[in-house]
mmCIF file of C-alpha atoms in Angstrom:
data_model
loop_
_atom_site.group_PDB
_atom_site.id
_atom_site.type_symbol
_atom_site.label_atom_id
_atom_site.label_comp_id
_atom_site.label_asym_id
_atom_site.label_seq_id
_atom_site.Cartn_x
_atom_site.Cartn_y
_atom_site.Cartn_z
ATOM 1 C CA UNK A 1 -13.712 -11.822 -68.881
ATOM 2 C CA UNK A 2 -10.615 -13.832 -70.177
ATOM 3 C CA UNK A 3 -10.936 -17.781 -69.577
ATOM 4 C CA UNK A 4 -7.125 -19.108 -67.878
ATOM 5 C CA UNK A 5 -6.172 -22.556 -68.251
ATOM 6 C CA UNK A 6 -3.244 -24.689 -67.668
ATOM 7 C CA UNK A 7 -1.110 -26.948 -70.212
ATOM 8 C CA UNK A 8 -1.048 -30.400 -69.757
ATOM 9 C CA UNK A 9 2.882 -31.026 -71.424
ATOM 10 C CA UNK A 10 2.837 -34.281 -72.742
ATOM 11 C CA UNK A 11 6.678 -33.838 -73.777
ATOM 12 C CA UNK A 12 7.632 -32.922 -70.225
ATOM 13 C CA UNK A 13 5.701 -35.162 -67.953
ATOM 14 C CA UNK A 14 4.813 -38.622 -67.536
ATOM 15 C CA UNK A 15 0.720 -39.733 -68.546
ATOM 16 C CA UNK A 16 -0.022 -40.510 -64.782
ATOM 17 C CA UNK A 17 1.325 -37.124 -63.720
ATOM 18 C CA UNK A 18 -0.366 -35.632 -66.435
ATOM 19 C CA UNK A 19 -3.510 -36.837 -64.968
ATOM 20 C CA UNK A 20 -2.509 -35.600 -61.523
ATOM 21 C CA UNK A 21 -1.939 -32.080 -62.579
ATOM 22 C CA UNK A 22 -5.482 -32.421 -64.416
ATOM 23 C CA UNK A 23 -7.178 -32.941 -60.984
ATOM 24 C CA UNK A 24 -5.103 -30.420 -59.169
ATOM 25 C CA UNK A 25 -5.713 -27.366 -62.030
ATOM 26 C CA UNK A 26 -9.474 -27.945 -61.577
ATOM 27 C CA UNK A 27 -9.410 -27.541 -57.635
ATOM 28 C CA UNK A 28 -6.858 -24.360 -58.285
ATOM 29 C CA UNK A 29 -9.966 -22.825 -59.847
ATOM 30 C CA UNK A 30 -8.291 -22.781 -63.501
ATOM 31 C CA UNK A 31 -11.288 -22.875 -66.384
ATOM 32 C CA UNK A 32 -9.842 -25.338 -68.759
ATOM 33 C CA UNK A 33 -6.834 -27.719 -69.730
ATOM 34 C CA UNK A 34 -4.817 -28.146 -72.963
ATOM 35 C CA UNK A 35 -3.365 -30.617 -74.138
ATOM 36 C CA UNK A 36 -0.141 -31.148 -76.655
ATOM 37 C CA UNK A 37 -0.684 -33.884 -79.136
ATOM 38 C CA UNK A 38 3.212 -35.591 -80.050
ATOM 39 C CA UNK A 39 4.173 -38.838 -81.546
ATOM 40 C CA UNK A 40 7.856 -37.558 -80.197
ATOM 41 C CA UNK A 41 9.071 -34.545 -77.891
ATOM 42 C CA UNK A 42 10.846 -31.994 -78.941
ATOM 43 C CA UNK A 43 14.148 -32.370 -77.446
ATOM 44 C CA UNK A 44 15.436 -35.766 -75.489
ATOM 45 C CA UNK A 45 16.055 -34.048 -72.303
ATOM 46 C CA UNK A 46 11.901 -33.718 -72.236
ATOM 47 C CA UNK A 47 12.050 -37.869 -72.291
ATOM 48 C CA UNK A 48 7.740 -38.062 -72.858
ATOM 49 C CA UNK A 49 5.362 -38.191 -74.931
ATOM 50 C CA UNK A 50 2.498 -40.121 -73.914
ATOM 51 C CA UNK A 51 -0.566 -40.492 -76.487
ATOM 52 C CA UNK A 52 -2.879 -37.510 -75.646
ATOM 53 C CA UNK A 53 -5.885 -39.281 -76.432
ATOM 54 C CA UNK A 54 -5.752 -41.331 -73.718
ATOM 55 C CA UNK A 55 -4.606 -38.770 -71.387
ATOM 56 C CA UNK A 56 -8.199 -36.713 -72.177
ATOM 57 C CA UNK A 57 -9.845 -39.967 -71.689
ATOM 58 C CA UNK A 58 -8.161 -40.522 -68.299
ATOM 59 C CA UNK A 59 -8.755 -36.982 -67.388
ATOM 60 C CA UNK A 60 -12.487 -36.698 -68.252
ATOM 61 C CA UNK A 61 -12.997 -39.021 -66.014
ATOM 62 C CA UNK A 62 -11.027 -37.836 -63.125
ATOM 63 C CA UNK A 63 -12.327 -33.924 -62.967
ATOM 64 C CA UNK A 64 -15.776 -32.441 -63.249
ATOM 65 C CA UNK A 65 -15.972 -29.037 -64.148
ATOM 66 C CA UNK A 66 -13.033 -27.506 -66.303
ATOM 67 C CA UNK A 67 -12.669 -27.632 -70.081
ATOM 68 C CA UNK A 68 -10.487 -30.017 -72.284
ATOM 69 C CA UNK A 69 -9.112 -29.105 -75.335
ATOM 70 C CA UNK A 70 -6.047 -30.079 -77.559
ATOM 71 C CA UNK A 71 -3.575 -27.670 -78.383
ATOM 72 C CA UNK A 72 -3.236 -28.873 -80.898
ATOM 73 C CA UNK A 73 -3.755 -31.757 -82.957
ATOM 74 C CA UNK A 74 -2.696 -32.324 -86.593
ATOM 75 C CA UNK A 75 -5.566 -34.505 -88.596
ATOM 76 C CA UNK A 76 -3.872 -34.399 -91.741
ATOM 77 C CA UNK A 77 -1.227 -37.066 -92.031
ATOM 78 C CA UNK A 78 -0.574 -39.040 -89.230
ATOM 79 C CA UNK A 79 -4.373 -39.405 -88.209
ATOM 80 C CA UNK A 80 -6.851 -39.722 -90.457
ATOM 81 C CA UNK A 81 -9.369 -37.059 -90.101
ATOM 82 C CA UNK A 82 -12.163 -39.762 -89.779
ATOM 83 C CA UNK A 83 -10.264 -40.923 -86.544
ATOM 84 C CA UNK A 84 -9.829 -37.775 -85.148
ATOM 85 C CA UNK A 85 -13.841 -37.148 -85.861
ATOM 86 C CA UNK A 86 -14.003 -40.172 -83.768
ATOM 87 C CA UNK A 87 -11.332 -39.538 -80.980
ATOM 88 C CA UNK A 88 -12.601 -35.885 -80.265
ATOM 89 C CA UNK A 89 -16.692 -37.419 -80.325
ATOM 90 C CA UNK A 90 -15.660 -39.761 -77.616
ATOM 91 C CA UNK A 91 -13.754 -37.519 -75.672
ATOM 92 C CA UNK A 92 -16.760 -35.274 -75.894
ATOM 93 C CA UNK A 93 -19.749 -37.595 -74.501
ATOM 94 C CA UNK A 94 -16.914 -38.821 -71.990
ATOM 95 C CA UNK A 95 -16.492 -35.068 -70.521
ATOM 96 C CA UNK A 96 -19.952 -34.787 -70.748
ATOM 97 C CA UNK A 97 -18.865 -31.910 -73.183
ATOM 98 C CA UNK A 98 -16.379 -30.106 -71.870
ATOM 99 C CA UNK A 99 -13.946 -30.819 -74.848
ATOM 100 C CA UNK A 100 -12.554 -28.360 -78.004
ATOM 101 C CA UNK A 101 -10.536 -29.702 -81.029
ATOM 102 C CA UNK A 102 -7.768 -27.142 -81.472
ATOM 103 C CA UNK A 103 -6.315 -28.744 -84.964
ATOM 104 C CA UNK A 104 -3.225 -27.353 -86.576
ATOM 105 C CA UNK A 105 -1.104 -28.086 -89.766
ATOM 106 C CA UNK A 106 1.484 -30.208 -87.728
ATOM 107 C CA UNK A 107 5.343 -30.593 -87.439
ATOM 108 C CA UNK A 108 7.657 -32.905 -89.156
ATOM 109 C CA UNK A 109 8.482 -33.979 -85.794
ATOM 110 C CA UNK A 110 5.047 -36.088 -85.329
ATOM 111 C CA UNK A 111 3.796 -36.746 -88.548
ATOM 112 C CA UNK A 112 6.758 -38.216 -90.700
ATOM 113 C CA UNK A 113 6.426 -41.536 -88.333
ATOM 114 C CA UNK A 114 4.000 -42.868 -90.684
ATOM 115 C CA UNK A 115 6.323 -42.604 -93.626
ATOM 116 C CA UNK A 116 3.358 -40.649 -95.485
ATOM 117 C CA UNK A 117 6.272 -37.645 -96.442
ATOM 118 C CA UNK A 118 6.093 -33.911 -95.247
ATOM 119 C CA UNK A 119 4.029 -31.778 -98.108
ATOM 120 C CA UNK A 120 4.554 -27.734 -98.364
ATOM 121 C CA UNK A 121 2.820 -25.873 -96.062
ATOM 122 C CA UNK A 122 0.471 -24.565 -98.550
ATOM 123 C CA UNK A 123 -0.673 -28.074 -99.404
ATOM 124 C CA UNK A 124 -0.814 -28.563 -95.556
ATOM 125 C CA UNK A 125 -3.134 -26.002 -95.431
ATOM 126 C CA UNK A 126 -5.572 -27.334 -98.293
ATOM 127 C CA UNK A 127 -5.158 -30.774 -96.324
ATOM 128 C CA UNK A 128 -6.179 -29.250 -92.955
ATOM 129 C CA UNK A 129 -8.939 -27.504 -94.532
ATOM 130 C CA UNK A 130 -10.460 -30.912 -96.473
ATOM 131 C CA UNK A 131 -9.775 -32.356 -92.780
ATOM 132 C CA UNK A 132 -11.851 -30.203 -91.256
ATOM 133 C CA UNK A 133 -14.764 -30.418 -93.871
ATOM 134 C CA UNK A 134 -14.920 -34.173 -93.164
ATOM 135 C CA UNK A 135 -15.017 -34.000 -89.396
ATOM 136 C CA UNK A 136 -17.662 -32.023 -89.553
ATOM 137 C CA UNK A 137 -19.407 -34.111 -91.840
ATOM 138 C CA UNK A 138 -18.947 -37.043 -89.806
ATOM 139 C CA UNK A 139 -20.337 -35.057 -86.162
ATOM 140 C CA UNK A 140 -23.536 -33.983 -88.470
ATOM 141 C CA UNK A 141 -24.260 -37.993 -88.231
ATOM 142 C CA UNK A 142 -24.863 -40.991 -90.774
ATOM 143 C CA UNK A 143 -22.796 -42.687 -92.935
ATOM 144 C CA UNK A 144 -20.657 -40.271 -94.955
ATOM 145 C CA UNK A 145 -18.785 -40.927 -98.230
ATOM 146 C CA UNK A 146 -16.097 -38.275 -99.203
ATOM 147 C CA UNK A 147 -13.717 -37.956 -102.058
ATOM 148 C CA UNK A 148 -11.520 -35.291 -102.197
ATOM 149 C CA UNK A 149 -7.951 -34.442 -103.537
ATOM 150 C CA UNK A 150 -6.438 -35.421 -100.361
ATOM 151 C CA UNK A 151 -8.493 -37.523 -98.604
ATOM 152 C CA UNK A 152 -11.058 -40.487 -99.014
ATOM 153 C CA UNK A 153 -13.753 -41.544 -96.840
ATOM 154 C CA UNK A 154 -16.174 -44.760 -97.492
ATOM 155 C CA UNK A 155 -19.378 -45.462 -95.533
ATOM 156 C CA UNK A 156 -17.879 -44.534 -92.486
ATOM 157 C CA UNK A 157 -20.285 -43.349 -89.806
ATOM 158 C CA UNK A 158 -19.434 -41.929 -85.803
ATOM 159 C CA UNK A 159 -22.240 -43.595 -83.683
ATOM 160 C CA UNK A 160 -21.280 -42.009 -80.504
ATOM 161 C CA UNK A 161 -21.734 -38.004 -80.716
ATOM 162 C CA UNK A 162 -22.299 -35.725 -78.092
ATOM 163 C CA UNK A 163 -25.797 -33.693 -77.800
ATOM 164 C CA UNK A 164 -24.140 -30.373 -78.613
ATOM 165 C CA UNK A 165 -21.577 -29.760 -81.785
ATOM 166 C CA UNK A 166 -18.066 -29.284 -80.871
ATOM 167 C CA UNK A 167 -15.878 -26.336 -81.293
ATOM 168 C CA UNK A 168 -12.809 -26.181 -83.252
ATOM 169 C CA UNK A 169 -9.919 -23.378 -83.112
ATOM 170 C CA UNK A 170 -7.282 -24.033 -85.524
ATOM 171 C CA UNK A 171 -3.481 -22.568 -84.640
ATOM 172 C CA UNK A 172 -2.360 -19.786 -86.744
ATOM 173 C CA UNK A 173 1.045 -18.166 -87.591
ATOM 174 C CA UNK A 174 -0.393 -15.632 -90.090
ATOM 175 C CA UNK A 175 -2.386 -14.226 -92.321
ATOM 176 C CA UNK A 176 -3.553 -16.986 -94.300
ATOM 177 C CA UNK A 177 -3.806 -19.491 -91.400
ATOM 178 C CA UNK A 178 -5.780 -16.948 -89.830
ATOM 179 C CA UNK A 179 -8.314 -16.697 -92.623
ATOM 180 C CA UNK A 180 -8.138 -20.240 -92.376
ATOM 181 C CA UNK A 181 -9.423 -20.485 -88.860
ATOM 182 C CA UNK A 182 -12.054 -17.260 -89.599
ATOM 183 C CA UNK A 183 -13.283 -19.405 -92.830
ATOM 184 C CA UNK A 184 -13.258 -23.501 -91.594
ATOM 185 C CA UNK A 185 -13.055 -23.350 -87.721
ATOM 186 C CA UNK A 186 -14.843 -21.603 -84.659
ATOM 187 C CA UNK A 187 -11.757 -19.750 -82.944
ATOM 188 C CA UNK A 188 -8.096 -19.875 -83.414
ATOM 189 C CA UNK A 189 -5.240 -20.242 -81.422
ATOM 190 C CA UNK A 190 -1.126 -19.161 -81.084
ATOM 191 C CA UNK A 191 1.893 -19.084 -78.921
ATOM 192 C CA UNK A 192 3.114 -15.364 -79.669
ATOM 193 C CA UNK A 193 0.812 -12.170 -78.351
ATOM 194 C CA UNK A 194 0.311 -10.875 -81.970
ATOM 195 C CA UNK A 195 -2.260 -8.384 -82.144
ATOM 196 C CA UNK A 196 -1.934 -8.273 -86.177
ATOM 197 C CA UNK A 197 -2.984 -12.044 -85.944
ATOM 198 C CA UNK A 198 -6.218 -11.410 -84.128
ATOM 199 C CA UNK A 199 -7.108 -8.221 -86.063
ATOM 200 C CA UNK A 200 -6.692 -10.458 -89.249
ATOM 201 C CA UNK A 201 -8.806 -13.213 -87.822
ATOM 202 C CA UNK A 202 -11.443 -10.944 -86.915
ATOM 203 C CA UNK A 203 -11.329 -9.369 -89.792
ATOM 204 C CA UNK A 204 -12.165 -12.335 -92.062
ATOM 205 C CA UNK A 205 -14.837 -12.847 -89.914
ATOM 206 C CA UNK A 206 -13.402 -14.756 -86.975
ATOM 207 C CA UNK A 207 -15.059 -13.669 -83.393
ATOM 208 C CA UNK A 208 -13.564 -12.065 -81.090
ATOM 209 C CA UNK A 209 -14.229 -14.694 -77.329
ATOM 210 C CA UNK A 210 -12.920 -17.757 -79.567
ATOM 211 C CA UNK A 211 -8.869 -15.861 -79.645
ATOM 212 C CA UNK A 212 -6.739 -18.824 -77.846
ATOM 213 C CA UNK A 213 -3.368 -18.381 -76.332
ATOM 214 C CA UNK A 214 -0.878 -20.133 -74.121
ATOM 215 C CA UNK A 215 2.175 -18.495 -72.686
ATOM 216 C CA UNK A 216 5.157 -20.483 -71.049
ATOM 217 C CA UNK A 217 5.389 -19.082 -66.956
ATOM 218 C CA UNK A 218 8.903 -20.473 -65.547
ATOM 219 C CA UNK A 219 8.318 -20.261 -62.202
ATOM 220 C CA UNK A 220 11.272 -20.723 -59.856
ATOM 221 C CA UNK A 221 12.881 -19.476 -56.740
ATOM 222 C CA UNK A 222 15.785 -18.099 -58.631
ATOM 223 C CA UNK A 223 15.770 -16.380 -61.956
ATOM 224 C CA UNK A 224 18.590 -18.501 -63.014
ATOM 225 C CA UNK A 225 16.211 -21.842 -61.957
ATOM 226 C CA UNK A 226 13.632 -20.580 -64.027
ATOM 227 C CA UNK A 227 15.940 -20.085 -66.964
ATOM 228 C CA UNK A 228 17.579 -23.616 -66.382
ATOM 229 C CA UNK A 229 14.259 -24.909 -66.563
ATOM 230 C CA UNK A 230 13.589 -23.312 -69.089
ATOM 231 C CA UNK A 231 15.803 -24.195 -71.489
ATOM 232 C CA UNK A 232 15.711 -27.554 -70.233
ATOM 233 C CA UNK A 233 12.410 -27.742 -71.427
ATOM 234 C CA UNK A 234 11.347 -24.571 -74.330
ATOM 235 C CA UNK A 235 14.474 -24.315 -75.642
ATOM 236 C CA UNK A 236 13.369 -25.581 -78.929
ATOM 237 C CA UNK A 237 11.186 -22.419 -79.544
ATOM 238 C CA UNK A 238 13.973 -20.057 -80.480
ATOM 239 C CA UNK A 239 14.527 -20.941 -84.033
ATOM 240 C CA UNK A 240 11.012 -20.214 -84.470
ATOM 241 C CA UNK A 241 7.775 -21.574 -86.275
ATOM 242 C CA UNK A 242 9.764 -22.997 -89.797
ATOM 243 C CA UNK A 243 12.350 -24.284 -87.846
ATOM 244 C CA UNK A 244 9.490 -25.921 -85.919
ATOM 245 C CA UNK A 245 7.806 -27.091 -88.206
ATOM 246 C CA UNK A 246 10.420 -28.739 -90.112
ATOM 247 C CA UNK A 247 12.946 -30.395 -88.091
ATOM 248 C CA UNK A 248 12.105 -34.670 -87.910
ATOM 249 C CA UNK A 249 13.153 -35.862 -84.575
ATOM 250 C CA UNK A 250 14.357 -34.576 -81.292
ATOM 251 C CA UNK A 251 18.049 -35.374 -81.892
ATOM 252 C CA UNK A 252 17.919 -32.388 -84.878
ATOM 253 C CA UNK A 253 16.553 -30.429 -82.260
ATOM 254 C CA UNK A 254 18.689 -30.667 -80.341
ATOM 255 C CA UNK A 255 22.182 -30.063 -82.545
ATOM 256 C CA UNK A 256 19.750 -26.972 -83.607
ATOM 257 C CA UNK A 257 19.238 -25.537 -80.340
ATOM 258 C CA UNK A 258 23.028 -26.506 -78.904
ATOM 259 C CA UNK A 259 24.545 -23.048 -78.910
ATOM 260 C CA UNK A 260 21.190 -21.511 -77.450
ATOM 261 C CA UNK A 261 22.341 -20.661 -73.258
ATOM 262 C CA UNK A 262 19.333 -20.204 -70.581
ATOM 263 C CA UNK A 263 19.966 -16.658 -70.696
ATOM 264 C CA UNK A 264 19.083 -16.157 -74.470
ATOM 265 C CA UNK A 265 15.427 -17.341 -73.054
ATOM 266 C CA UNK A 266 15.142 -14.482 -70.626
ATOM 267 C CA UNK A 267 13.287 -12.066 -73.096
ATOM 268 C CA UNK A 268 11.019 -14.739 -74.087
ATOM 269 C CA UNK A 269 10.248 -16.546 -70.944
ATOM 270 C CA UNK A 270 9.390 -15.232 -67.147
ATOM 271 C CA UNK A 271 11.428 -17.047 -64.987
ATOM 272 C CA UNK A 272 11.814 -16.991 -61.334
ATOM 273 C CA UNK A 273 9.903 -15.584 -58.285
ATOM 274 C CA UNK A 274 8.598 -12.193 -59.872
ATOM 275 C CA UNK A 275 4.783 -12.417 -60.085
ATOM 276 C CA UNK A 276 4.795 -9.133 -62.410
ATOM 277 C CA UNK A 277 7.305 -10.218 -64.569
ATOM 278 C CA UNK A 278 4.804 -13.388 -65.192
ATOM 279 C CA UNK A 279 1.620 -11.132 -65.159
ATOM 280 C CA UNK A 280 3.408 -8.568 -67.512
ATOM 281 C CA UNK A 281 4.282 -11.880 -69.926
ATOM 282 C CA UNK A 282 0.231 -12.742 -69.833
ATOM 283 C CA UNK A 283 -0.420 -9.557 -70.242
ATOM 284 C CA UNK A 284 0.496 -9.126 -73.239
ATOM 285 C CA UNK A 285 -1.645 -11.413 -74.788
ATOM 286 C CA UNK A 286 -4.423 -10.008 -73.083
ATOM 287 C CA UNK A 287 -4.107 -7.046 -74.867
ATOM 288 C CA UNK A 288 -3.367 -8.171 -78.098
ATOM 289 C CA UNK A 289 -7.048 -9.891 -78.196
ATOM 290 C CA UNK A 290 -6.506 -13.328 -76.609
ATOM 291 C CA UNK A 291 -9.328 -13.982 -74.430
ATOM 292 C CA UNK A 292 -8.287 -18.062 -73.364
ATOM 293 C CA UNK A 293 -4.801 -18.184 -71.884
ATOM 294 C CA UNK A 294 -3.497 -21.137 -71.287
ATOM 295 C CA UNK A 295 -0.190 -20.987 -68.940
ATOM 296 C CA UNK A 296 2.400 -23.639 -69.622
ATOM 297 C CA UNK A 297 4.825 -24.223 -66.648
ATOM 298 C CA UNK A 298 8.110 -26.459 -67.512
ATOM 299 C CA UNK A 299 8.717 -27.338 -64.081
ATOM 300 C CA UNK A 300 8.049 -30.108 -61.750
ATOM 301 C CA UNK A 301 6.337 -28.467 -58.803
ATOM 302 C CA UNK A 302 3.051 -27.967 -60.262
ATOM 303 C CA UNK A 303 0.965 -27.165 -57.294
ATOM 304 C CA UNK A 304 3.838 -24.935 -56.033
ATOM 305 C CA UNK A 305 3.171 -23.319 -59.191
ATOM 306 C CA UNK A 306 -0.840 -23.449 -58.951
ATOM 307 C CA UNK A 307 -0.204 -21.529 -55.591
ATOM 308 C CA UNK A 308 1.845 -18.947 -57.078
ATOM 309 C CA UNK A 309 -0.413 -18.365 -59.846
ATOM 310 C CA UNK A 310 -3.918 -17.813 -58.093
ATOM 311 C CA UNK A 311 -2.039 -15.688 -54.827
ATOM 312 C CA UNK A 312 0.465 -13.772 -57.438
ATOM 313 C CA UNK A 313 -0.359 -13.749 -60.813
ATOM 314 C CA UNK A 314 -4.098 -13.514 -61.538
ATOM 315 C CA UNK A 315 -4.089 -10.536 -58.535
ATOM 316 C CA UNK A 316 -1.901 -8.891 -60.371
ATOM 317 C CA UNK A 317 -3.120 -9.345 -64.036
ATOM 318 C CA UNK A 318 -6.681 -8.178 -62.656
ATOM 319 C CA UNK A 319 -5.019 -4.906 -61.682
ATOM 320 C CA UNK A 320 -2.561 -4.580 -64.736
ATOM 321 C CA UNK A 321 -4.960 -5.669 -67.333
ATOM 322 C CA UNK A 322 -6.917 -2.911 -69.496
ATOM 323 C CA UNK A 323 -11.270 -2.858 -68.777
ATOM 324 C CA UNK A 324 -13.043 -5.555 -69.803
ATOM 325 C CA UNK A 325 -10.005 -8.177 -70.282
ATOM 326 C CA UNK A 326 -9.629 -9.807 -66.671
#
């Protein structure tokens, strides 16, 4: 049975809605909650970007039941890996664990801030991979001591730790971030339904329930809404992952993405009032092997959209989906 959650947009929403939507995902019967990690948003029409950290703490303590994770955070340049072992323990024994640590290999866009440069994404890679060595060090308790090619740790020590280890997906683009995520972390995540991802995760020894996902729903009462929406909001997806990952502020994203119209979005986003359209859209990760979707909606009617979700879209995604996926 696929897990469904909903994306808390840090880019697109202010921290006390944030928290708001939180509460009201958990009583819409959604399993878990993501959570983008930005120093800046992508594009200045989004206008947010509120420090995740203490969103999750905020947000542990205002729901019960449903899962936390972040989706994602980058512990390689502008954290320190032994603050992010840290952030995520607390987060944990404050949830009473409920939380994952998706981690990723970042975006110029967040972690040039600290003036520590932007290295190659192979070195990025090495980095995340070092990062993840040390967390995990640091969760197995005492005072740890590393001293690695990237990164340096002295007598530090995380006193507050939660009973049970916590679980970390990495995001992947391809084949060698997958192996990544099969080799240093316990799942992995993406934003594109690619089956040839999963199969390559798996395949390196990845299972198969820890496949993460998160597809952007743009729920309107128009098409045209949705697609204003839309591109008021994703826009900055359709250069792709290097354009992504390279651009430094939300000014370059924006002379990037100024020729891009709502309508260019239409293949790549649901918009409007058509559940099946949306189901079709979650669909499709469903069958590539994702079995956590998280649904990201860019509007500002979120329980409008919680309603439309659990009457409309799961029904129909439990009668489109294949046996065994919903």
């Amino acid at each position: 049975m696929p897990k469904y959650g909903y994306t808390l947009y840090c880019e697109g929403n202010p921290p006390k809605d944030l928290v708001r939507q939180a509460v009201a995902a958990e009583e819409a019967g959604f399993d878990f909650l993501v959570i983008s990690d930005h120093y800046h948003p992508w594009l200045t029409s989004q206008s947010h970007s509120a420090f995740a950290w203490s969103v999750l703490g905020a947000v542990a303590q205002a729901t019960d039941r449903i899962e936390l994770a972040t989706m994602v955070t980058c512990p390689i340049i502008r954290y320190h890996p032994a603050i992010v072992a840290q952030m995520a323990a607390t987060v944990a024994v404050l949830s009473d664990e409920r939380f994952t640590l998706g981690l990723g290999a970042g975006e110029r866009l967040n972690e040039h801030v600290v003036g520590r440069g932007w290295p190659p994404v192979d070195v990025r890679h090495e980095m995340l991979r070092e990062a993840i060595e040390i967390i995990r060090k640091l969760w197995g308790g005492g005072y740890v001591s590393h001293r690695g090619p990237h990164f340096t740790v002295e007598d530090a020590r995380v006193f507050d730790l939660p009973e049970q280890p916590i679980e970390i997906f990495v995001a992947a683009s391809g084949g060698p971030s997958a192996r990544l995520a099969a080799e240093a972390g316990d799942g992995i995540c993406a934003t594109e339904p690619d089956r040839e991802l999963v199969e390559s995760y798996v395949d390196a020894g990845g299972r198969e329930d820890a496949v993460w996902g998160q597809v952007v729903l743009s729920w309107d009462a128009t098409e045209e809404g949705g697609l204003e929406t839309a591109h008021r909001q994703f826009r900055f997806a359709a250069g792709g992952w290097k354009v992504q990952a390279e651009l430094p502020n939300p000014i370059n994203f924006d002379a990037a993405t100024s020729n891009v119209e709502p309508a260019d979005l239409a293949e790549a986003i649901p918009a409007g009032p058509d559940a099946s359209r949306h189901a079709e859209a979650a669909d499709e990760f469903l069958e590539a092997g994702f079995r956590n979707l998280a649904v990201a909606y860019p509007g500002t009617d979120f329980r409008g959209f919680m309603r439309f979700w659990a009457d409309e879209v799961r029904p129909a995604l439990r009668a489109a989906a294949p046996a065994g996926r919903a």
